[in-house]
Amino acid sequence: MEALTKVYRDQPKTVLFTAAAAIRILAALLFPALPDLLTLRAELSTPVNSFKRSETVQYRKVYSSMSEDSTHTMAAYSTSHACQAQATTAAFAVALAGHTSLHPVMLLPPIGLLCYDRVCVQSAEKGQTSETDGAIADSTKTNVAVDLRSQPQPLQFGLRFVATFICAEAFLFGFSRLILPSWRFIPSIYMTLLELPDLTPNAGLWWYFFIEMFDAFRSFFLGVFWLHMLSYSVPFCLRFQRQPLAAVVLMMGIIAVFEPYANAGDAGAWLSCLCLLGHLFELTSLHRYTFPAIATLLYSTLLGPAFHHLWIYAGSGNANFFYAITLVWSLALLILLTDTVYAALRDEWEAERPEGKGKEIRQM
Amino acid sequence: MKLSQLLTLPVALASAVLAIPEYSEHLHLRPLPNGYLYAGFNFTASTTLSAYESQHFRYFPRSLGQILQHSHTQELHLRFALGRWDDESWGSRPRDGRREGGTGVEIWAWLDSGGGRVAVEERWSNLVNSLSGLFCASLNFIDGTKTTRPVLSFEPEGTRGEGGGSMELLHGTLPHEVVCTENLTPFLKLLPCKGKAGVSSLLDGHKVFDANWQTMSIDVRPVCPVGGEECRLEIQQTVDIVLDVERSMRPRDDPIPRPRPIEELECDESKSYHAPDTCYPKRKEGEMAWSLSKIFGTPVRGSCHLADGDEGSDIGIEVLPDRLVNVLHGGSNDTLAPHKQNHDLRLFRLPDSARQHTDIMVSQQVIQQVPLQNQPPLYASRQITGFGQERGGMHAVIRNPHPDQQRIVYLESLPWFLRPYMHTLKVQSHPTNSHDKPTMDVKLEKMYYTPALDRLRGTHLELLLTVPAESTVELTYDFDKAILRYTEYPPDANRGFDVAPAVIRVLPNNTAGNGNGNAQGSYLRTTSLLLPLPTPDFSMPYNVIILTSTVIALGFGSIFNLLVRRFVLAEEVPPSPLALRVAQVAGAVGAIVQSLKGRLRGTEVGQSSGRKAAGGEGGMNGSGGGAKLNESGGKDDWAGGATSQDESRKHR
């Protein structure tokens, strides 16, 4: 046991990834029917990530084999590299995630912000260590006079970051074109996301809305839904300038709730990412509705499959049953998201005004 | 004796004279086991290509000819079909299945491919839309999603002279279409005698669509004789029906089946419970008696001998040689003698006079000899497996009863909302009779697969494979059922969607193919399938739009509410001016009430004893002071709030 802890302390990354890979392989070996079972669940499998479908569908072969898993991995990878102030790697990872499914592109502004933040901190630390021989390590807690001239220019950094992203994306398109016979993969991938031709039931808000939508208003509401999703990215960056990691995690939450082919996997990835903001949990549970939200999530997790079965297999319920439960699911996720936004803002405010801790506050 | 050979006999006889008649018609009758009767009508007209191009139409229907010219159609095959051919008891299909269609409407045509893909699609659209008008069928619904381009399943029937441009084959199906009398009437209008005379006078909608199985076909093809004569364009119209003899012979004025009075019944007296009031009906022995006028409701009216050189027979009956067949026309009753070369067949030529009615009668007869039943090349059936409305599987069974292996082409055109997984396609064979031998994978010689595109194109699957001798081949694959937009469902959404039948072409054994018919091989089709799809609630559009929008608005509202406002301590919040004013007014009113109360009490005290007066006054003072204190306290609070706010501003 001690040896294990020692190994973990020495090479935490290697141990973590090895353990993850081992669990994955073991699960596949011990339960050979598991992949089949999982791909058949409506909550988990969507047209965009379905492994079974990817084996047949034209032009998506290369893409879907990378599937949803890799999108999550890429988003997480990008975040971690942004935390290490490696702008190029982070931008490339976002490009890779956005290349397979469109919406991770919305993570670009918060991740750029996070990257910029870390670059600033690093340069400040450098300046500090050269001045004070590394006396103070924690630069975020104490207010230190930072030499603004040694900071990188935000505009310059932003342009460089976006340029890296565009280059990476262009490279990926060129690479895809090399593998595939024609450029037709672009509309067949991105129109599937933009136009929602496939209305297979999933855990999101889009499918039933666009089944029932009147034909004349279909394109209008598709535009509204996409614009709505886009409308969060920049406001989050502006408001959470001091805590860019929160902006990234919240944007992942927005994507998990509002994406066109939503699934439980995305929501799960987001809920695990919430641990990055672990210092906020106390605030959410103290001031907000975390318990009702999580209770609702559990409720819809149990009732969702049941209602899906009633509609599709038993025939004793209709589509409204499952639709209602997806609404409840999205609502619970939204409440959790709003609570996190509140907690992040309050945390920032409390750092500014420590006397307000635990007191009742108002918004103005 | 092969049915198809018999049917081509009159044509063969006529071609022996080396002059193809411009118009000929023929009716072939054949009793089937279990009291069924097969009737195959055949009407063939032709015109020279030069006459066709200069729009001189005599027996070739002008309306159809102009449509074909307009849409640059080289060869047309149109089918309207209903019911199922029971090949287990009826044997092989008439005309080798080449004039048969899948349930509903099926059309395939070779179009001039000049001008590229767009031009061909335009011509196809022109063709199906015009035919839709001509035949009162929903052919105009054959759009891109119902059109496929088969590669192996069909070959042009016509012979073409040199200099013909390239052609492209398009195939469309409408499995949901219900074929009925409104399709038969325009079909008869294409005939020169319009169903008023000749064998076509028997075709009545009530009888044709009361059949257990019926198929109408129209085939237009160019025919170039070998002798260097001018090429001709031939139109062949056929109607094949299988009638239930007993049901068809019910009198028209009393069509509802009722129990017959006991006197009319023939009872089986060997039964133990036989009594004067109990009767077990005796099974009818031998062949049933029937006549044309009873089955079709009318005798043949006159004849339709129009063209020169048409010396062929009009009616052929295929019965056992011992059977008695009578012809009743113009008051005389003759017995029809068997054909000289083929004793199973009797041929009859209608008299030329247009007024006389002709009827053919076959009496009930007990014949020991069992008629030879021709075995079909293959038996095929197809089912949907699985349960639920999310996914399912296709399962086709093809059985080869013959001792030789057979090469077949299996064609499926699936609607786009049925999403097959081709990696799950399995073709396996096992011997039909012995279950000991293991199943083997059948190697697909060729596979053509065009995947579906949502709302644009259906799936086209074509397989070339060999069915081993006396074995059964099972073909399975999985599929998903898509959920559609609510406007895409038909009014009876919960009935399900029809999936077109699979077409199986049995390739001829000798690939060289000496004759035209042999090169085509024979065809059979499975029944159409009913595919249930998940349905949304059709009454909900407004509710769904409102509810989903509410959830989204709730998220958007609460997040942006948090983002755009700043936090302040609750005690720092200044009360609103309105609340202040209300508090002031309430305070003033309270003070007035208190002073009034005080006055009232003061007068009471003045009247009562002096002992209590001190306490009363004290009480009054106390309460009055309390009210004043409250008021001033409120003012202090407000002032304090203001100062603290000022302080907080200074902090910033």
Coordinates of C-alpha atoms in Angstrom, one line a residue, chain A residues 7-156:
Chain A
V7 CA 4.5 5.5 -6.8
Y8 CA 1.4 7.7 -7.0
R9 CA 3.3 10.5 -5.4
D10 CA 6.2 10.2 -7.8
Q11 CA 4.2 9.8 -11.0
P12 CA 0.6 10.7 -10.4
K13 CA -0.3 11.1 -14.1
T14 CA 1.0 7.8 -15.2
V15 CA -0.8 6.0 -12.4
L16 CA -4.0 7.8 -13.0
F17 CA -4.1 7.1 -16.7
T18 CA -3.0 3.5 -16.3
A19 CA -5.7 2.9 -13.7
A20 CA -8.3 4.5 -16.0
A21 CA -7.2 2.4 -19.0
A22 CA -7.1 -0.8 -16.8
I23 CA -10.7 -0.2 -15.6
R24 CA -11.9 0.4 -19.1
I25 CA -10.2 -2.7 -20.5
L26 CA -11.3 -4.8 -17.5
A27 CA -14.9 -3.7 -17.9
A28 CA -14.8 -4.7 -21.5
L29 CA -13.3 -8.0 -20.7
L30 CA -15.4 -8.9 -17.7
F31 CA -18.7 -7.8 -19.3
P32 CA -18.4 -8.5 -23.0
A33 CA -22.1 -7.6 -23.5
L34 CA -21.6 -4.2 -21.9
P35 CA -20.7 -2.2 -25.1
D36 CA -23.8 -3.6 -26.8
L37 CA -26.0 -2.8 -23.8
L38 CA -24.7 0.7 -23.5
T39 CA -25.0 1.6 -27.2
L40 CA -28.7 0.6 -27.0
R41 CA -29.6 3.0 -24.2
A42 CA -31.3 6.1 -25.5
E43 CA -29.9 8.2 -22.7
L44 CA -26.3 7.4 -23.5
S45 CA -26.3 6.8 -27.2
T46 CA -27.1 9.6 -29.7
P47 CA -26.8 9.7 -33.5
V48 CA -23.5 11.6 -33.2
N49 CA -21.7 9.2 -30.8
S50 CA -23.4 5.9 -31.5
F51 CA -20.7 3.3 -32.1
K52 CA -23.1 0.9 -33.9
R53 CA -24.2 3.6 -36.3
S54 CA -20.7 4.7 -37.0
E55 CA -19.8 1.2 -38.3
T56 CA -22.2 1.7 -41.2
V57 CA -22.7 5.3 -41.9
Q58 CA -20.8 6.8 -44.8
Y59 CA -18.2 9.5 -44.2
R60 CA -18.5 9.3 -40.4
K61 CA -16.5 6.2 -40.1
V62 CA -13.2 7.9 -39.3
Y63 CA -14.9 10.5 -37.2
S64 CA -17.2 8.6 -34.9
S65 CA -14.5 6.0 -34.0
M66 CA -13.0 8.9 -32.1
S67 CA -16.6 9.6 -30.9
E68 CA -17.8 11.3 -27.8
D69 CA -15.2 9.9 -25.5
S70 CA -12.5 11.7 -27.2
T71 CA -14.4 15.0 -27.2
H72 CA -14.6 14.8 -23.5
T73 CA -10.9 13.8 -23.2
M74 CA -9.9 16.6 -25.5
A75 CA -11.9 19.2 -23.6
A76 CA -10.4 18.0 -20.3
Y77 CA -6.9 17.8 -21.9
S78 CA -7.3 21.3 -23.3
T79 CA -8.3 22.6 -19.8
S80 CA -5.4 21.0 -18.1
H81 CA -2.9 22.4 -20.6
A82 CA -4.5 25.8 -20.3
C83 CA -3.9 25.5 -16.6
Q84 CA -0.2 24.9 -17.4
A85 CA -0.2 28.0 -19.6
Q86 CA 0.5 25.9 -22.8
A87 CA -1.5 28.0 -25.2
T88 CA -0.6 26.0 -28.4
T89 CA -1.5 22.6 -27.0
A90 CA -4.7 23.9 -25.5
A91 CA -5.8 25.6 -28.7
F92 CA -5.0 22.4 -30.7
A93 CA -7.0 20.3 -28.2
V94 CA -10.0 22.6 -28.6
A95 CA -9.6 22.4 -32.3
L96 CA -9.6 18.6 -32.1
A97 CA -12.6 18.5 -29.9
G98 CA -14.5 21.0 -32.1
H99 CA -13.5 19.1 -35.2
T100 CA -15.5 16.1 -34.2
S101 CA -18.5 17.9 -32.8
L102 CA -19.1 21.5 -33.3
H103 CA -20.0 22.9 -29.9
P104 CA -16.6 22.6 -28.1
V105 CA -15.6 25.6 -30.2
M106 CA -17.6 27.6 -27.7
L107 CA -15.0 26.6 -25.1
L108 CA -12.4 28.6 -27.0
P109 CA -12.9 32.0 -25.3
P110 CA -12.9 30.7 -21.7
I111 CA -10.0 28.4 -22.4
G112 CA -8.1 31.3 -24.0
L113 CA -8.9 33.3 -20.9
L114 CA -7.7 30.6 -18.6
C115 CA -4.5 30.3 -20.7
Y116 CA -3.9 34.0 -20.6
D117 CA -4.5 34.1 -16.8
R118 CA -2.0 31.3 -16.2
V119 CA 0.6 33.0 -18.5
C120 CA 0.2 36.2 -16.5
V121 CA 0.6 34.4 -13.2
Q122 CA 3.7 32.6 -14.5
S123 CA 5.3 35.8 -15.6
A124 CA 4.4 37.4 -12.3
E125 CA 5.9 34.5 -10.4
K126 CA 9.0 34.7 -12.5
G127 CA 9.4 38.4 -11.8
Q128 CA 8.7 37.8 -8.1
T129 CA 11.2 35.0 -7.7
S130 CA 13.8 37.0 -9.3
E131 CA 13.1 39.8 -6.9
T132 CA 12.4 38.1 -3.6
D133 CA 14.1 34.7 -4.2
G134 CA 10.8 32.8 -4.0
A135 CA 9.8 33.9 -0.6
I136 CA 6.1 33.9 -1.3
A137 CA 4.7 31.2 -3.4
D138 CA 1.0 31.9 -3.2
S139 CA 0.6 35.0 -5.4
T140 CA -3.2 34.8 -5.7
K141 CA -4.0 35.2 -2.1
T142 CA -1.9 38.2 -1.3
N143 CA -2.0 41.3 -3.3
V144 CA 1.4 41.8 -4.9
A145 CA 2.4 44.7 -7.0
V146 CA 2.7 43.2 -10.5
D147 CA 4.8 44.9 -13.1
L148 CA 2.2 45.3 -15.9
R149 CA 4.9 45.9 -18.4
S150 CA 6.2 42.3 -18.0
Q151 CA 2.7 40.9 -18.7
P152 CA 1.8 39.8 -22.2
Q153 CA -0.5 42.1 -24.1
P154 CA -4.1 40.6 -24.0
L155 CA -4.9 41.5 -27.6
Q156 CA -1.7 40.1 -28.9

